[in-house]
């Protein structure tokens, strides 16, 4: 009788998990890049001062912090 190799199953699972993590990271990076580009466009179109742009960035940073807390 032939028994399944648990190491092969673990290796296959690790490959799948690594691929899923990479896909998730790519998606998050793209979302952040899109958001930053939209903010840069907003800053430019509205003619925000450096102080106003900094405030917008602080607001966005807090939004990311809040989102990370929701995921815990």
PDB file of C-alpha atoms in Angstrom:
ATOM      1  CA  UNK A   1       0.000   0.000   0.000  1.00  0.00           C
ATOM      2  CA  UNK A   2       1.306   3.437  -0.903  1.00  0.00           C
ATOM      3  CA  UNK A   3       0.930   6.222   1.650  1.00  0.00           C
ATOM      4  CA  UNK A   4       0.665   9.896   0.707  1.00  0.00           C
ATOM      5  CA  UNK A   5       3.737  11.990   1.331  1.00  0.00           C
ATOM      6  CA  UNK A   6       2.788  14.644   3.917  1.00  0.00           C
ATOM      7  CA  UNK A   7       5.866  16.689   3.012  1.00  0.00           C
ATOM      8  CA  UNK A   8       4.715  16.964  -0.597  1.00  0.00           C
ATOM      9  CA  UNK A   9       1.297  18.131   0.595  1.00  0.00           C
ATOM     10  CA  UNK A  10       2.926  20.726   2.862  1.00  0.00           C
ATOM     11  CA  UNK A  11       5.164  21.927   0.043  1.00  0.00           C
ATOM     12  CA  UNK A  12       2.202  22.302  -2.314  1.00  0.00           C
ATOM     13  CA  UNK A  13       0.234  24.163   0.349  1.00  0.00           C
ATOM     14  CA  UNK A  14       3.175  26.491   1.010  1.00  0.00           C
ATOM     15  CA  UNK A  15       3.447  27.260  -2.702  1.00  0.00           C
ATOM     16  CA  UNK A  16      -0.266  28.120  -2.829  1.00  0.00           C
ATOM     17  CA  UNK A  17      -0.085  30.268   0.302  1.00  0.00           C
ATOM     18  CA  UNK A  18       2.973  32.122  -0.973  1.00  0.00           C
ATOM     19  CA  UNK A  19       1.245  32.824  -4.286  1.00  0.00           C
ATOM     20  CA  UNK A  20      -1.879  34.054  -2.474  1.00  0.00           C
ATOM     21  CA  UNK A  21       0.203  36.347  -0.246  1.00  0.00           C
ATOM     22  CA  UNK A  22       2.021  37.762  -3.265  1.00  0.00           C
ATOM     23  CA  UNK A  23      -1.273  38.411  -5.048  1.00  0.00           C
ATOM     24  CA  UNK A  24      -2.650  40.146  -1.954  1.00  0.00           C
ATOM     25  CA  UNK A  25       0.461  42.319  -1.606  1.00  0.00           C
ATOM     26  CA  UNK A  26       0.319  43.263  -5.290  1.00  0.00           C
ATOM     27  CA  UNK A  27      -3.318  44.243  -4.919  1.00  0.00           C
ATOM     28  CA  UNK A  28      -2.646  46.348  -1.832  1.00  0.00           C
ATOM     29  CA  UNK A  29       0.337  48.038  -3.450  1.00  0.00           C
ATOM     30  CA  UNK A  30      -1.733  48.891  -6.517  1.00  0.00           C
ATOM     31  CA  UNK A  31      -4.531  50.283  -4.346  1.00  0.00           C
ATOM     32  CA  UNK A  32      -2.088  52.490  -2.425  1.00  0.00           C
ATOM     33  CA  UNK A  33      -0.434  53.672  -5.648  1.00  0.00           C
ATOM     34  CA  UNK A  34      -3.834  54.540  -7.119  1.00  0.00           C
ATOM     35  CA  UNK A  35      -4.827  56.421  -3.966  1.00  0.00           C
ATOM     36  CA  UNK A  36      -1.562  58.394  -3.888  1.00  0.00           C
ATOM     37  CA  UNK A  37      -1.941  59.307  -7.557  1.00  0.00           C
ATOM     38  CA  UNK A  38      -5.499  60.511  -6.912  1.00  0.00           C
ATOM     39  CA  UNK A  39      -4.297  62.583  -3.964  1.00  0.00           C
ATOM     40  CA  UNK A  40      -1.501  64.124  -6.050  1.00  0.00           C
ATOM     41  CA  UNK A  41      -4.033  65.039  -8.732  1.00  0.00           C
ATOM     42  CA  UNK A  42      -6.324  66.570  -6.100  1.00  0.00           C
ATOM     43  CA  UNK A  43      -3.456  68.567  -4.577  1.00  0.00           C
ATOM     44  CA  UNK A  44      -2.447  69.885  -7.981  1.00  0.00           C
ATOM     45  CA  UNK A  45      -5.931  70.720  -9.220  1.00  0.00           C
ATOM     46  CA  UNK A  46      -6.967  72.416  -5.998  1.00  0.00           C
ATOM     47  CA  UNK A  47      -3.667  74.252  -5.689  1.00  0.00           C
ATOM     48  CA  UNK A  48      -3.236  73.133  -2.092  1.00  0.00           C
ATOM     49  CA  UNK A  49      -0.436  74.699  -0.098  1.00  0.00           C
ATOM     50  CA  UNK A  50       2.270  72.578   1.468  1.00  0.00           C
ATOM     51  CA  UNK A  51       0.501  72.786   4.823  1.00  0.00           C
ATOM     52  CA  UNK A  52      -2.808  71.683   3.280  1.00  0.00           C
ATOM     53  CA  UNK A  53      -1.141  68.842   1.392  1.00  0.00           C
ATOM     54  CA  UNK A  54       0.578  67.697   4.595  1.00  0.00           C
ATOM     55  CA  UNK A  55      -2.764  67.711   6.413  1.00  0.00           C
ATOM     56  CA  UNK A  56      -4.290  65.634   3.630  1.00  0.00           C
ATOM     57  CA  UNK A  57      -1.430  63.132   3.964  1.00  0.00           C
ATOM     58  CA  UNK A  58      -1.889  62.964   7.747  1.00  0.00           C
ATOM     59  CA  UNK A  59      -5.601  62.301   7.254  1.00  0.00           C
ATOM     60  CA  UNK A  60      -4.823  59.531   4.780  1.00  0.00           C
ATOM     61  CA  UNK A  61      -2.232  57.990   7.103  1.00  0.00           C
ATOM     62  CA  UNK A  62      -4.825  57.872   9.874  1.00  0.00           C
ATOM     63  CA  UNK A  63      -7.278  56.233   7.497  1.00  0.00           C
ATOM     64  CA  UNK A  64      -4.732  53.462   6.857  1.00  0.00           C
ATOM     65  CA  UNK A  65      -4.075  53.092  10.604  1.00  0.00           C
ATOM     66  CA  UNK A  66      -7.787  52.766  11.281  1.00  0.00           C
ATOM     67  CA  UNK A  67      -8.143  50.172   8.544  1.00  0.00           C
ATOM     68  CA  UNK A  68      -5.227  48.149   9.922  1.00  0.00           C
ATOM     69  CA  UNK A  69      -6.853  48.140  13.376  1.00  0.00           C
ATOM     70  CA  UNK A  70     -10.070  46.766  11.899  1.00  0.00           C
ATOM     71  CA  UNK A  71      -8.149  43.808  10.458  1.00  0.00           C
ATOM     72  CA  UNK A  72      -6.735  42.642  13.803  1.00  0.00           C
TER      73      UNK A  72
END
